[in-house]
Every structure is written in structure tokens, then in C-alpha cells.
Amino acid sequence: MLAVLLAGCGGGNENKVSWNTGDGSSLGSGSGGSSPGTTLPTPTPTPVPGVTPTPTPTPVPTVAPTPVPTPTPTATPTPTPVASGCASGSYLFCEDFEASASGTATSQNWNIETGNGSATIDAVHARGKAALHLHTVDNGRAFLVPRNFAPPGNSFWGRMWLWVDGFPTRPDYAHFTMVEAQGSGNSTLVRPVGGQYIPGMGNGNALWGVGSDGGPTGDWTNWRTSAPTTGGRWTCMEWQMNAADNAVNVWIDGEAKPDMSVSTKNHGGNNVDFVFPTFNQIRIGWQLYQGGATPGQFDVWLDDVALAGSRIGCGGTAPTPTPTPTPAPTASCSQMALCDDFESTPAGSGPDASRWVMLSPNCSDKSGSAVVDTAQFHGGGKSMRITSGANYCGHTFMASNIVASMGNTVYGRYYLRLSQALGDAHVTFMSMCDATDAAARTGDCSVSTSNGSMLQTKSKELRMGGQSGIVMWNRELDDATVPSLSPAGIAMSTRLPPNEWHCIEFGIDQAAGTLQTWINGVAHSGLQIDAASTGEVDANWLRNGNWRPMLKDIKLGWEQYSGAGTTVWYDDVALHTSRIGCR
């Protein structure tokens, strides 16, 4: 099996690159003449310094956002309900319903909004003596609306305990909201708590997800397979609204869900900034947008609902401080097959020739460059800056064939910084020659020299890059992608905001034909290939038989198949036989 993981010391047939691998296979792509194979240097590891109110059905979800860094609370098992109460602590709003009389729900502190629904106080499911019971029929709605809501600084935290007898399982893409905030300044509705039923995902359960509607970003829900709903039990939901970056972060039963987070540049909607309104209203309750639902009616109980200026926690009393995140362990550089932080390479020069060669797929007009840079860096004081030319033949890669000698599993990690966001067009920023696919097209992974450039002209590549604004994998042989580029598939990947460092990790088991991807330490289910065909993720990839790659190299750089070139930076590049982690 082969897996590749990079840890930062910091389609179609558009591109190909090749070199002699010493086992009769080769790696290549390109046009032009060929010459005797040129053997790539085998790199020597070098120690690296420590391093919606107007609901509209949403038949198909859109792009999922790239998670923003958030504090990571300590994970806890399924919580046991504790004593409720609002007596202690400083709150913007708090309601435990203990003083509410049974029957129709009323209060001087909040209003009730319903449509084909009702709101009562009872003890059928209550953490204390009473809870708010919301009942809706089909696509009805029932919300508690706190009065005089105006969070200081336009930022706040929320917490509620909820019991839902059953979440929707029909129709396909049934979309629900449980918390929705709105205000002045723009028409954006922010939905920190909600979700959607996605056919083929979540083992038949609806999935939690942050969402929005009404504003420039459009109607979207950032549902995640890592957050399935569970009916018939108490669940503690927490959310943070941070105006500093228009960020929404979520915790479920005390456990952070960073892959659900959204922010100004990282969200699931149109390719414009996501911007909060000036909040002046928040609704907490239940609304389903599609009719013909299964079940045909919904019963929801809410208890210990609180809003505050700091995190409240699931205990039901005073706000509690956010725990400090624990950094993930990082493998030692000396143990890795390849590790380069570019600190020992002189600024202004190309990559270390003992580790890398410069390689171009198919053709080269010599307009691209790779230079050690001191202006941008993740760790230390240097990185590798790669600039591509204005057309396809201006593509530039630094390549290593150490992968061919690593064995079945290869893990990789690198830090990537983009000068511009991924757009709609297909681009590649990492490529690996697959000798199995190359052989299927009478190709190889060999390298030849033409017009002074190292070319790889007959290879077939496994490529990591972007299209439709998201990160994706692409197999050059048949142009299959993971995820699929349908709206549902796009929603399962993530975006990479420009002018920020991103930790990219991957693991490939060649014998098993599996692939995993982590971005900024978060595993992405929409960027994986496993033994089972999964809907809009890898179904197309697996349709053409068993995928069993035979990887011979790794190439880092930039290649565009249309449009202009760009500049990207790489740092803290590493390959190992187990996961390396982010620094």
C-alpha cells in the first residue's frame, strides 16, 4: 500500500511530467522531443529546526467553507443533564422556564412566533421542572424571540439544550433552522444552528450545519458528515458569533466542530464576503422549509437557553472560560523520507539540488520560476516561492522521486500560501506520477530533456488542486474528481483563503486504494477515497474499477489549464510513512 503525508516544516490530459524510476517505470507528460532518461536525485533528509424569514427550499447544498481556527474545548461523552438555572452569571438573555406556568408559552422577556405550529410549557422532557415545547406540522415553524436583543460589539455566544423527537429524513435535502439572527445594515440571515438531510450521507441521519440566506452570499448550509443529528435525547448546542471576522463557530455536547465554522472568506455561498448585519433580533426554535416531510410533524423541547458575551458552557449556570487548545504532535524531521524547510538554502536561489529537480509537464516556455524567498515564510525565515508563466507551458514544479522508495503507505504535509483565491478554472498545486495509470495509456514516469528543460511527457498524474473555488483531487487518466463537482460534492470540500498559510496533509495507501486529506488539521470527508463508494464524494472515482496507484514522485508548484499564472509559496515540506501533523 502507498500513502503520502506532507507535514510543514512550515481534467483532463492537460499536464504530464516524467523521469526514470529505476524499475522500468517512468513519469512524464508533455510534448516535444525526448532524450535519454535523467535520474532524479534522491533527497537526503536534513534536520529541520523545531518547528429563511422568507424560506426557500434549497434542493442542493453549495460549497462548504474552510474552517477558521477556533478554541478547542475538551471533548466530553454524551452529557448527563445537570441542574438548570439562570440565577448566577452575566447574560444577555437567559431562560430556564422554571417560573413559567404550564400551558401556552408567554413571557415578558420573549415573544413566540408560529406558523402551522404551537408553543407550550410542559414537563414531558425537561431538565428541571419545565421546558418549552414546540410543535409543528410538516414545514411549519415555531420560535422563541428574545426582546430587546442588541449584543455589544455585535458579537455573542449562545447555548441551548434541545430535544428533538425525530429529525427529517424526507424529502431529500430537507433543510431546517433552529437558530437564526438578523439585523440592520444588510439582509443576511445568519443561521448558526440548523442542518439538512442529505441522501446517502450521515447513515440516514440529517446533518448539522451553519447556514445563511437573504444576503449577497445566497442560500447555503455548511452541513458536515462529522456532525450527524441524534433524535430522542438531550443535546447541548453552543455557538459563537464573532464580528471580528464574521465568524460562526459551533460546539456540540461540549466538543468543538471546527469543520462547521464559517467566516468572511470561508463559507458555503457565493464567492463574495460573508458579512454580519448589525444584530437586533434572534429566533430560537424550529422551522422546516420543505413540505411533504417525514415525519409529518415535529416535536422539539428547548431548555436552559442563554446568550452571553463569553462562552457559557453546558453546565447551565455561569459562563465559563474557553479551554486552551492542545497542539497536535509533530513527527521528528530526522525520521522522515523528505523534510525541507528551505532554511539552509540561500535566499534567491532555486531549491536544493540534492533534494529537488525542476520539472515541467509536457512543455516549457521557461517563463516560470522557483526561488527561495524571505518575504513570506511559515516557520523560520524562508520559503519556496513559485511563479508560473502566463500560459500552460509556463507551469513550474520542483520534484522529488523519493516517493518511489518509500513503500506502500506515503504521508505528506506541506504549508501552502496562495496569492489569490482558487477560482472556477482547474489548477494543480501538487502532482504525483501514477505508473499504473501511465501504463494504461502506454506511458511511463520517465523524465527527458528538451530545449534545456526537464520534461515529463508520457505520465498520468494524481493531482491535488482546485476547481469551482474548492480544493479537489483529480485523476488525469479519466478526469475523475474527488469530490464530484456537483453542488452536493462541492459542498463537501473547502476553500483556501488567499494570503494565509494552510497546512495541507494527505495519506495514501496504494495497495488498499485509499486516500485521506487533512486541511489545517481537520479531516475532510469530501476529500477521501475509501473502500465504499460514497455518493458525491468518490462514486465517480471508483466507477472505473479498483484504484490501486503506483506512485513514483511528488511535484509541488503551479499549473493552470486556462487563465493567467500566479504566485504561490511552499514551506515545511515533509514525507513520511505515517501521519506527520501540522506544526
Coordinates of C-alpha atoms in Angstrom, one line a residue:
M1 CA 0.0 0.0 0.0
L2 CA 1.3 3.6 -0.5
A3 CA 0.3 6.6 1.4
V4 CA 1.8 10.0 1.3
L5 CA 1.6 12.7 4.0
L6 CA 3.3 16.1 4.0
A7 CA 3.9 18.0 7.2
G8 CA 5.0 21.6 7.1
C9 CA 8.4 22.3 8.2
G10 CA 6.3 25.1 7.6
G11 CA -9.2 17.3 -16.0
G12 CA -8.2 16.0 -18.4
N13 CA -4.8 15.3 -20.1
E14 CA -3.5 18.8 -19.7
N15 CA -0.2 18.1 -17.9
K16 CA 2.4 15.4 -17.6
V17 CA 6.0 15.0 -16.2
S18 CA 8.4 12.1 -16.2
W19 CA 11.7 10.6 -15.1
N20 CA 13.4 7.3 -14.8
T21 CA 12.5 5.5 -11.6
G22 CA 14.9 2.6 -11.9
D23 CA 12.3 -0.1 -12.1
G24 CA 11.3 0.2 -15.7
S25 CA 8.5 2.6 -15.0
S26 CA 8.7 6.3 -15.7
L27 CA 6.9 9.5 -15.1
G28 CA 6.2 12.2 -17.7
S29 CA 4.0 14.5 -19.6
G30 CA 4.5 16.9 -22.3
S31 CA 5.1 17.4 -26.0
G32 CA 8.3 17.8 -27.9
G33 CA 11.3 15.6 -28.4
S34 CA 12.7 13.1 -25.9
S35 CA 16.1 12.1 -24.9
P36 CA 17.7 9.5 -22.6
G37 CA 16.1 9.3 -19.2
T38 CA 17.5 11.5 -16.5
T39 CA 17.6 10.1 -13.0
L40 CA 16.2 12.4 -10.3
P41 CA 18.3 12.9 -7.2
T42 CA 17.3 11.1 -4.1
P43 CA 16.9 13.6 -1.4
T44 CA 18.8 13.3 1.9
P45 CA 16.7 14.2 4.9
T46 CA 18.1 17.2 6.7
P47 CA 17.2 18.2 10.3
V48 CA 14.7 21.0 10.4
P49 CA 14.6 23.4 13.3
G50 CA 11.7 22.7 15.7
V51 CA 9.3 23.7 14.0
T52 CA -35.1 31.8 6.0
P53 CA -37.6 34.6 7.3
T54 CA -38.7 34.1 3.7
P55 CA -38.0 30.4 3.4
T56 CA -37.0 29.0 0.1
P57 CA -36.3 25.3 -0.4
T58 CA -32.6 24.6 -1.0
P59 CA -32.6 21.4 -3.1
V60 CA -28.9 21.1 -3.2
P61 CA -26.3 22.5 -0.8
T62 CA -23.4 24.5 -2.0
V63 CA -19.7 24.9 -1.2
A64 CA -18.5 24.1 2.2
P65 CA -16.2 26.6 3.9
T66 CA -12.8 26.4 5.0
P67 CA -12.7 26.2 8.9
V68 CA -11.3 29.1 10.8
P69 CA -9.0 28.5 13.8
T70 CA -11.2 28.3 17.0
P71 CA -10.5 27.3 20.6
T72 CA -11.0 23.6 21.0
P73 CA -12.9 22.7 24.1
T74 CA -12.2 19.4 25.9
A75 CA -14.4 16.7 24.3
T76 CA -16.8 15.0 26.6
P77 CA -19.1 12.0 26.4
T78 CA -22.8 12.3 25.9
P79 CA -23.6 14.8 28.7
T80 CA -25.8 14.0 31.7
P81 CA -28.4 16.8 32.3
V82 CA -27.4 18.9 35.3
A83 CA -29.4 21.3 37.4
S84 CA -30.8 24.1 35.3
G85 CA -31.0 27.8 36.3
C86 CA -30.2 31.4 35.3
A87 CA -29.6 32.7 38.8
S88 CA -25.8 33.2 38.5
G89 CA -23.7 34.6 35.7
S90 CA -23.9 37.6 33.5
Y91 CA -26.2 37.1 30.5
L92 CA -27.6 39.0 27.6
F93 CA -30.6 36.6 27.9
C94 CA -31.3 33.5 29.9
E95 CA -34.4 31.4 30.2
D96 CA -34.8 28.1 32.1
F97 CA -38.7 28.1 32.0
E98 CA -38.8 27.1 35.7
A99 CA -41.0 30.1 36.5
S100 CA -43.3 29.5 33.5
A101 CA -46.8 28.2 34.1
S102 CA -47.9 25.1 32.2
G103 CA -49.8 25.7 29.0
T104 CA -49.5 28.4 26.4
A105 CA -46.0 29.8 26.4
T106 CA -45.9 33.5 27.4
S107 CA -43.3 35.8 29.0
Q108 CA -42.5 39.5 29.4
N109 CA -38.9 38.7 28.2
W110 CA -39.7 37.0 24.9
N111 CA -42.3 36.5 22.2
I112 CA -43.4 33.5 20.3
E113 CA -43.7 33.3 16.5
T114 CA -45.5 30.4 14.9
G115 CA -46.8 29.3 11.5
N116 CA -48.5 25.9 11.4
G117 CA -47.1 25.3 14.9
S118 CA -47.6 26.0 18.6
A119 CA -45.5 26.7 21.7
T120 CA -46.4 25.4 25.2
I121 CA -44.7 24.9 28.6
D122 CA -44.7 21.3 29.8
A123 CA -42.6 18.7 31.6
V124 CA -42.6 15.9 29.1
H125 CA -38.9 16.5 28.5
A126 CA -37.4 19.0 30.9
R127 CA -34.0 19.4 32.6
G128 CA -35.7 20.9 35.5
K129 CA -39.4 21.2 36.2
A130 CA -40.4 22.6 32.8
A131 CA -39.2 23.3 29.3
L132 CA -40.5 25.0 26.1
H133 CA -42.3 22.5 23.9
L134 CA -42.5 23.5 20.2
H135 CA -44.8 21.5 17.9
T136 CA -45.0 22.0 14.1
V137 CA -46.8 20.2 11.3
D138 CA -44.9 19.5 8.1
N139 CA -43.0 22.6 7.1
G140 CA -44.3 24.7 10.0
R141 CA -42.3 27.0 12.3
A142 CA -42.3 27.9 16.0
F143 CA -39.7 30.3 17.5
L144 CA -38.9 31.9 20.8
V145 CA -37.8 35.5 20.1
P146 CA -36.0 37.4 23.0
R147 CA -37.0 41.0 23.3
N148 CA -34.5 43.9 23.0
F149 CA -31.7 41.9 21.6
A150 CA -28.6 44.0 20.9
P151 CA -25.3 42.2 21.6
P152 CA -22.4 44.5 22.5
G153 CA -19.8 44.7 19.7
N154 CA -22.2 42.7 17.5
S155 CA -20.6 39.5 19.0
F156 CA -22.1 37.0 21.4
W157 CA -22.2 33.3 22.5
G158 CA -25.2 31.1 22.7
R159 CA -26.2 27.9 24.4
M160 CA -29.3 25.8 24.5
W161 CA -30.3 22.3 25.4
L162 CA -32.6 20.7 22.8
W163 CA -34.6 17.6 22.5
V164 CA -36.0 16.7 19.0
D165 CA -38.1 13.6 18.8
G166 CA -37.1 13.0 15.2
F167 CA -35.2 14.9 12.5
P168 CA -36.4 14.9 8.9
T169 CA -35.5 12.0 6.6
R170 CA -37.6 13.2 3.7
P171 CA -37.7 14.8 1.3
D172 CA -34.2 14.7 0.0
Y173 CA -32.2 17.8 1.1
A174 CA -34.9 18.7 3.7
H175 CA -33.5 21.9 5.4
F176 CA -34.2 23.1 8.9
T177 CA -33.2 26.0 11.1
M178 CA -33.1 26.2 14.9
V179 CA -31.3 29.5 15.5
E180 CA -31.5 32.5 13.1
A181 CA -30.2 36.0 13.7
Q182 CA -30.8 39.1 11.6
G183 CA -30.4 42.9 11.9
S184 CA -29.8 46.1 10.1
G185 CA -27.2 47.1 7.5
N186 CA -27.8 44.2 5.2
S187 CA -30.4 41.5 4.6
T188 CA -28.2 38.5 5.6
L189 CA -29.9 35.9 7.9
V190 CA -27.2 34.1 9.9
R191 CA -28.1 30.5 11.0
P192 CA -25.6 29.2 13.5
V193 CA -27.7 26.1 14.3
G194 CA -29.6 24.2 11.6
G195 CA -29.0 21.4 9.2
Q196 CA -30.1 19.3 6.3
Y197 CA -30.9 15.8 5.3
I198 CA -28.5 14.7 2.5
P199 CA -29.3 11.4 0.8
G200 CA -26.5 8.9 1.1
M201 CA -24.8 10.8 3.9
G202 CA -24.9 10.5 7.7
N203 CA -26.2 6.9 7.7
G204 CA -29.7 8.1 7.2
N205 CA -29.5 11.0 9.7
A206 CA -29.8 14.7 9.0
L207 CA -26.5 16.6 9.4
W208 CA -25.9 19.7 11.5
G209 CA -24.6 22.8 9.6
V210 CA -24.1 26.5 9.8
G211 CA -26.0 28.4 7.1
S212 CA -27.3 31.7 5.7
D213 CA -29.8 33.2 3.4
G214 CA -31.0 36.5 2.1
G215 CA -27.7 38.3 1.7
P216 CA -25.0 38.5 -1.1
T217 CA -23.7 35.0 -0.3
G218 CA -27.1 33.5 -1.1
D219 CA -28.8 30.5 0.4
W220 CA -26.4 27.8 1.8
T221 CA -25.9 25.3 4.6
N222 CA -22.4 24.2 5.6
W223 CA -23.6 20.7 6.7
R224 CA -20.9 18.2 7.8
T225 CA -20.9 14.4 8.0
S226 CA -18.8 14.8 11.2
A227 CA -21.9 16.2 12.8
P228 CA -24.9 13.9 12.5
T229 CA -28.1 14.7 14.3
T230 CA -29.5 12.4 17.0
G231 CA -33.1 12.5 18.0
G232 CA -34.8 11.3 21.2
R233 CA -32.2 12.7 23.6
W234 CA -30.9 15.9 25.1
T235 CA -28.1 17.7 23.1
C236 CA -26.2 20.7 24.2
M237 CA -25.6 23.2 21.3
E238 CA -23.3 26.1 21.7
W239 CA -22.4 28.7 19.1
Q240 CA -20.2 31.8 18.9
M241 CA -20.8 34.8 16.6
N242 CA -17.6 36.9 16.3
A243 CA -17.9 40.1 14.4
A244 CA -14.1 40.5 14.1
D245 CA -14.1 38.1 11.1
N246 CA -17.9 37.5 10.7
A247 CA -17.1 34.0 12.2
V248 CA -19.6 31.4 13.4
N249 CA -18.2 28.5 15.5
V250 CA -20.1 25.6 16.9
W251 CA -19.8 23.1 19.8
I252 CA -21.9 20.0 20.2
D253 CA -22.1 18.4 23.6
G254 CA -19.0 20.4 24.6
E255 CA -17.0 19.3 21.6
A256 CA -15.7 21.8 19.1
K257 CA -16.7 21.3 15.5
P258 CA -14.2 23.4 13.6
D259 CA -15.1 22.0 10.2
M260 CA -18.5 23.6 10.6
S261 CA -17.0 27.1 11.1
V262 CA -17.6 29.9 8.7
S263 CA -16.1 33.4 8.3
T264 CA -15.8 36.3 6.0
K265 CA -13.8 34.5 3.3
N266 CA -14.7 30.9 4.2
H267 CA -18.3 29.9 3.8
G268 CA -20.6 27.9 1.6
G269 CA -22.1 30.6 -0.5
N270 CA -21.4 32.8 -3.5
N271 CA -17.8 34.0 -3.9
V272 CA -18.2 37.3 -2.1
D273 CA -17.6 38.3 1.5
F274 CA -19.9 36.9 4.2
V275 CA -20.8 39.9 6.5
F276 CA -22.9 40.0 9.6
P277 CA -25.8 42.5 9.8
T278 CA -25.9 44.6 13.0
F279 CA -27.9 42.1 15.0
N280 CA -31.1 43.2 16.6
Q281 CA -33.2 40.0 16.5
I282 CA -32.6 36.3 17.2
R283 CA -35.1 33.4 16.8
I284 CA -34.6 30.1 18.6
G285 CA -36.8 27.2 17.8
W286 CA -37.7 25.1 14.8
Q287 CA -38.5 25.7 11.1
L288 CA -38.5 23.2 8.2
Y289 CA -38.6 24.7 4.7
Q290 CA -39.8 21.8 2.5
G291 CA -43.3 20.2 2.6
G292 CA -44.1 16.5 2.4
A293 CA -41.8 15.8 5.3
T294 CA -41.1 12.5 7.1
P295 CA -42.0 12.6 9.9
G296 CA -45.1 14.6 9.2
Q297 CA -44.9 16.6 12.4
F298 CA -42.0 17.7 14.7
D299 CA -41.8 18.0 18.5
V300 CA -38.9 19.9 20.0
W301 CA -38.2 20.8 23.6
L302 CA -35.8 23.7 24.5
D303 CA -34.3 24.3 27.9
D304 CA -31.7 26.5 29.6
V305 CA -31.4 28.9 26.6
A306 CA -28.7 31.5 27.2
L307 CA -26.9 34.3 25.4
A308 CA -23.8 36.0 26.8
G309 CA -20.7 37.9 26.0
S310 CA -18.4 34.9 26.7
R311 CA -18.7 31.1 26.4
I312 CA -21.4 29.7 28.7
G313 CA -20.7 26.0 28.5
C314 CA -23.2 23.2 29.0
G315 CA -23.4 23.3 32.8
G316 CA -26.4 25.6 32.9
T317 CA -25.1 28.2 35.3
A318 CA -22.4 30.9 34.8
P319 CA -20.3 31.4 31.7
T320 CA -17.1 29.5 31.8
P321 CA -13.7 30.3 30.2
T322 CA -12.7 28.6 27.0
P323 CA -10.0 25.9 27.4
T324 CA -6.7 26.5 25.7
P325 CA -6.3 24.2 22.6
T326 CA -3.7 21.4 22.7
P327 CA -1.4 21.4 19.7
A328 CA -1.2 18.2 17.7
P329 CA 2.1 16.2 17.9
T330 CA 4.5 16.6 15.1
A331 CA 6.8 13.8 13.8
S332 CA 10.6 14.4 14.0
C333 CA 12.2 15.7 10.8
S334 CA 15.1 13.3 11.1
Q335 CA 12.7 10.3 10.8
M336 CA 11.2 11.5 7.5
A337 CA 12.0 10.4 4.0
L338 CA 11.9 14.0 2.9
C339 CA 11.9 17.2 5.0
D340 CA 12.8 20.6 3.8
D341 CA 12.1 24.0 5.4
F342 CA 14.3 25.8 2.9
E343 CA 16.3 27.5 5.8
S344 CA 19.6 26.0 4.6
T345 CA 19.1 27.1 1.0
P346 CA 20.5 30.6 0.1
A347 CA 17.8 33.2 -0.5
G348 CA 17.3 34.0 -4.2
S349 CA 18.5 30.6 -5.3
G350 CA 16.5 27.6 -6.6
P351 CA 15.6 24.5 -4.5
D352 CA 18.4 22.4 -3.0
A353 CA 19.6 20.2 -5.9
S354 CA 20.2 17.3 -3.5
R355 CA 16.5 17.1 -2.8
W356 CA 14.7 18.5 -5.8
V357 CA 14.9 19.0 -9.6
M358 CA 12.9 21.5 -11.6
L359 CA 10.4 19.7 -13.8
S360 CA 7.8 20.8 -16.4
P361 CA 4.9 18.7 -17.7
N362 CA 4.7 18.3 -21.4
C363 CA 6.2 21.6 -22.4
S364 CA 8.1 24.6 -21.0
D365 CA 8.5 28.1 -22.2
K366 CA 10.8 28.8 -19.3
S367 CA 8.7 31.7 -18.0
G368 CA 8.1 30.1 -14.6
S369 CA 10.5 30.3 -11.6
A370 CA 11.1 28.7 -8.2
V371 CA 13.2 30.9 -5.8
V372 CA 13.9 30.8 -2.0
D373 CA 12.1 33.8 -0.6
T374 CA 12.4 35.7 2.7
A375 CA 9.3 37.9 2.3
Q376 CA 6.9 35.1 3.2
F377 CA 7.5 32.1 5.4
H378 CA 5.6 29.8 7.8
G379 CA 8.4 28.8 10.1
G380 CA 12.0 30.2 10.3
G381 CA 12.6 32.9 7.8
K382 CA 12.4 31.4 4.3
S383 CA 10.0 29.6 2.0
M384 CA 9.9 28.5 -1.7
R385 CA 8.2 31.0 -4.0
I386 CA 6.9 29.5 -7.2
T387 CA 5.7 31.8 -10.0
S388 CA 4.0 30.3 -13.1
G389 CA 4.0 31.9 -16.5
A390 CA 1.1 33.4 -18.3
N391 CA 0.0 30.2 -20.1
Y392 CA 0.0 26.4 -19.6
C393 CA 3.7 26.0 -20.8
G394 CA 4.7 28.4 -18.1
H395 CA 4.0 25.8 -15.4
T396 CA 6.7 25.1 -12.9
F397 CA 7.3 22.3 -10.4
M398 CA 10.0 21.2 -8.0
A399 CA 10.1 17.4 -8.0
S400 CA 11.4 14.5 -5.9
N401 CA 11.3 10.8 -6.7
I402 CA 11.9 9.7 -3.1
V403 CA 8.2 8.5 -3.1
A404 CA 9.2 5.5 -5.3
S405 CA 11.3 4.1 -2.5
M406 CA 9.0 4.8 0.5
G407 CA 6.9 1.6 0.3
N408 CA 3.2 1.1 0.3
T409 CA 2.0 4.0 2.5
V410 CA 3.0 7.5 2.0
Y411 CA 2.0 10.5 4.1
G412 CA 2.8 14.1 3.2
R413 CA 2.5 17.5 4.6
Y414 CA 3.3 21.0 3.3
Y415 CA 2.3 24.5 4.0
L416 CA 0.8 26.4 1.1
R417 CA 0.1 30.1 0.7
L418 CA -1.9 31.4 -2.3
S419 CA -1.6 34.9 -3.6
Q420 CA -5.2 34.7 -4.9
A421 CA -8.2 32.5 -4.1
L422 CA -8.9 29.3 -6.1
G423 CA -11.3 30.2 -8.9
D424 CA -13.7 28.3 -11.1
A425 CA -11.0 27.1 -13.5
H426 CA -9.0 23.9 -12.9
V427 CA -5.5 24.3 -11.4
T428 CA -2.9 21.9 -9.8
F429 CA -0.6 22.7 -6.9
M430 CA 0.6 19.2 -6.2
S431 CA 1.1 16.3 -8.6
M432 CA 2.3 12.7 -8.4
C433 CA 3.0 10.4 -11.3
D434 CA 1.0 7.2 -11.1
A435 CA 2.8 4.4 -13.0
T436 CA -0.3 2.2 -13.0
D437 CA -2.4 4.9 -14.9
A438 CA 0.6 5.7 -17.1
A439 CA 0.9 2.1 -18.2
A440 CA -2.8 2.1 -19.1
R441 CA -2.0 4.7 -21.7
T442 CA 1.3 3.3 -22.9
G443 CA 3.1 5.9 -20.9
D444 CA 5.6 5.9 -18.0
C445 CA 7.1 8.2 -15.4
S446 CA 10.4 8.9 -17.1
V447 CA 12.0 12.3 -17.5
S448 CA 13.6 13.6 -20.6
T449 CA 15.4 16.8 -21.5
S450 CA 14.3 19.1 -24.3
N451 CA 15.5 22.6 -25.1
G452 CA 17.2 22.7 -21.8
S453 CA 14.1 21.9 -19.8
M454 CA 13.3 18.7 -17.8
L455 CA 10.1 17.3 -19.2
Q456 CA 7.8 14.6 -18.2
T457 CA 5.8 13.8 -21.4
K458 CA 4.1 10.4 -21.0
S459 CA 2.9 10.3 -17.4
K460 CA -0.6 10.1 -16.0
E461 CA -0.9 12.2 -12.8
L462 CA -2.7 12.0 -9.5
R463 CA -3.3 15.8 -8.9
M464 CA -4.3 17.9 -6.0
G465 CA -5.5 21.4 -6.8
G466 CA -8.7 23.4 -7.2
Q467 CA -11.8 23.9 -9.3
S468 CA -15.1 25.6 -8.7
G469 CA -13.4 27.5 -5.9
I470 CA -12.7 24.5 -3.7
V471 CA -9.8 22.0 -3.1
M472 CA -10.1 18.7 -5.0
W473 CA -8.3 15.7 -6.2
N474 CA -8.1 14.9 -9.9
R475 CA -7.1 11.7 -11.8
E476 CA -5.7 12.7 -15.2
L477 CA -6.3 9.2 -16.7
D478 CA -10.1 9.7 -16.9
D479 CA -10.5 13.2 -15.4
A480 CA -12.4 11.8 -12.3
T481 CA -12.5 14.2 -9.3
V482 CA -12.9 13.8 -5.5
P483 CA -15.3 15.2 -4.6
S484 CA -17.6 15.3 -7.7
L485 CA -18.1 18.8 -9.0
S486 CA -21.9 18.7 -8.5
P487 CA -23.3 21.2 -6.0
A488 CA -23.6 18.5 -3.3
G489 CA -20.0 17.4 -4.0
I490 CA -18.6 20.9 -3.9
A491 CA -20.3 21.4 -0.5
M492 CA -18.2 18.6 0.9
S493 CA -14.9 20.3 0.2
T494 CA -13.4 23.6 1.4
R495 CA -11.9 26.8 0.2
L496 CA -8.4 28.1 0.9
P497 CA -8.4 31.9 1.6
P498 CA -5.5 33.7 -0.1
N499 CA -2.6 35.4 1.8
E500 CA -2.8 32.8 4.6
W501 CA -0.7 29.7 5.3
H502 CA -2.6 26.5 5.1
C503 CA -1.4 23.1 6.4
I504 CA -2.1 20.5 3.8
E505 CA -1.8 16.8 4.7
F506 CA -2.6 13.6 2.8
G507 CA -2.2 9.9 3.3
I508 CA -2.3 7.3 0.5
D509 CA -2.4 3.5 0.9
Q510 CA -1.6 2.3 -2.6
A511 CA -2.4 -1.4 -2.0
A512 CA -5.8 -0.6 -0.5
G513 CA -6.5 2.2 -2.9
T514 CA -7.4 4.7 -0.1
L515 CA -6.7 8.4 0.3
Q516 CA -7.2 10.8 3.2
T517 CA -6.9 14.6 3.4
W518 CA -6.5 17.0 6.2
I519 CA -6.5 20.8 5.9
N520 CA -5.3 22.8 8.8
G521 CA -5.5 19.7 10.9
V522 CA -9.1 18.9 10.0
A523 CA -10.0 15.7 8.2
H524 CA -12.3 16.3 5.2
S525 CA -14.8 13.5 4.4
G526 CA -15.3 15.1 1.0
L527 CA -11.6 14.7 0.1
Q528 CA -11.2 11.0 0.8
I529 CA -11.4 7.7 -1.1
D530 CA -12.2 4.5 0.9
A531 CA -13.4 1.0 0.2
A532 CA -17.1 2.1 -0.1
S533 CA -18.5 4.3 -2.9
T534 CA -19.9 7.4 -1.2
G535 CA -22.4 9.5 -3.1
E536 CA -21.0 12.7 -4.4
V537 CA -17.5 12.1 -3.0
D538 CA -15.8 9.1 -4.7
A539 CA -18.5 7.3 -6.6
N540 CA -17.2 8.6 -10.0
W541 CA -13.6 7.8 -9.0
L542 CA -14.5 4.2 -8.1
R543 CA -16.8 3.6 -11.1
N544 CA -13.9 2.6 -13.4
G545 CA -12.7 -0.3 -11.3
N546 CA -10.4 -0.7 -8.4
W547 CA -8.0 2.2 -8.0
R548 CA -4.5 0.9 -7.0
P549 CA -1.9 3.7 -7.6
M550 CA 1.8 3.1 -8.0
L551 CA 3.2 6.5 -7.2
K552 CA 6.7 7.4 -8.3
D553 CA 7.3 11.1 -7.4
I554 CA 5.9 14.2 -5.9
K555 CA 5.8 17.6 -7.6
L556 CA 5.0 20.9 -5.9
G557 CA 4.3 24.0 -8.0
W558 CA 1.5 25.5 -10.1
E559 CA -0.2 24.6 -13.3
Q560 CA -3.2 26.3 -14.8
Y561 CA -5.2 25.0 -17.8
S562 CA -6.7 28.3 -18.7
G563 CA -6.3 31.9 -17.5
A564 CA -3.2 33.7 -16.2
G565 CA -0.4 32.5 -14.0
T566 CA 0.0 33.2 -10.3
T567 CA 2.5 33.1 -7.3
V568 CA 2.4 30.5 -4.5
W569 CA 4.6 29.7 -1.6
Y570 CA 5.6 26.4 0.0
D571 CA 7.2 25.8 3.4
D572 CA 7.9 22.9 5.8
V573 CA 7.5 20.1 3.3
A574 CA 7.8 16.6 4.6
L575 CA 7.1 13.0 3.6
H576 CA 6.8 10.0 6.0
T577 CA 5.3 6.6 6.3
S578 CA 2.8 7.8 9.0
R579 CA 0.9 11.0 9.6
I580 CA 3.2 13.9 10.4
G581 CA 0.7 16.6 11.6
C582 CA 0.8 20.4 11.5
R583 CA 3.4 22.5 13.3

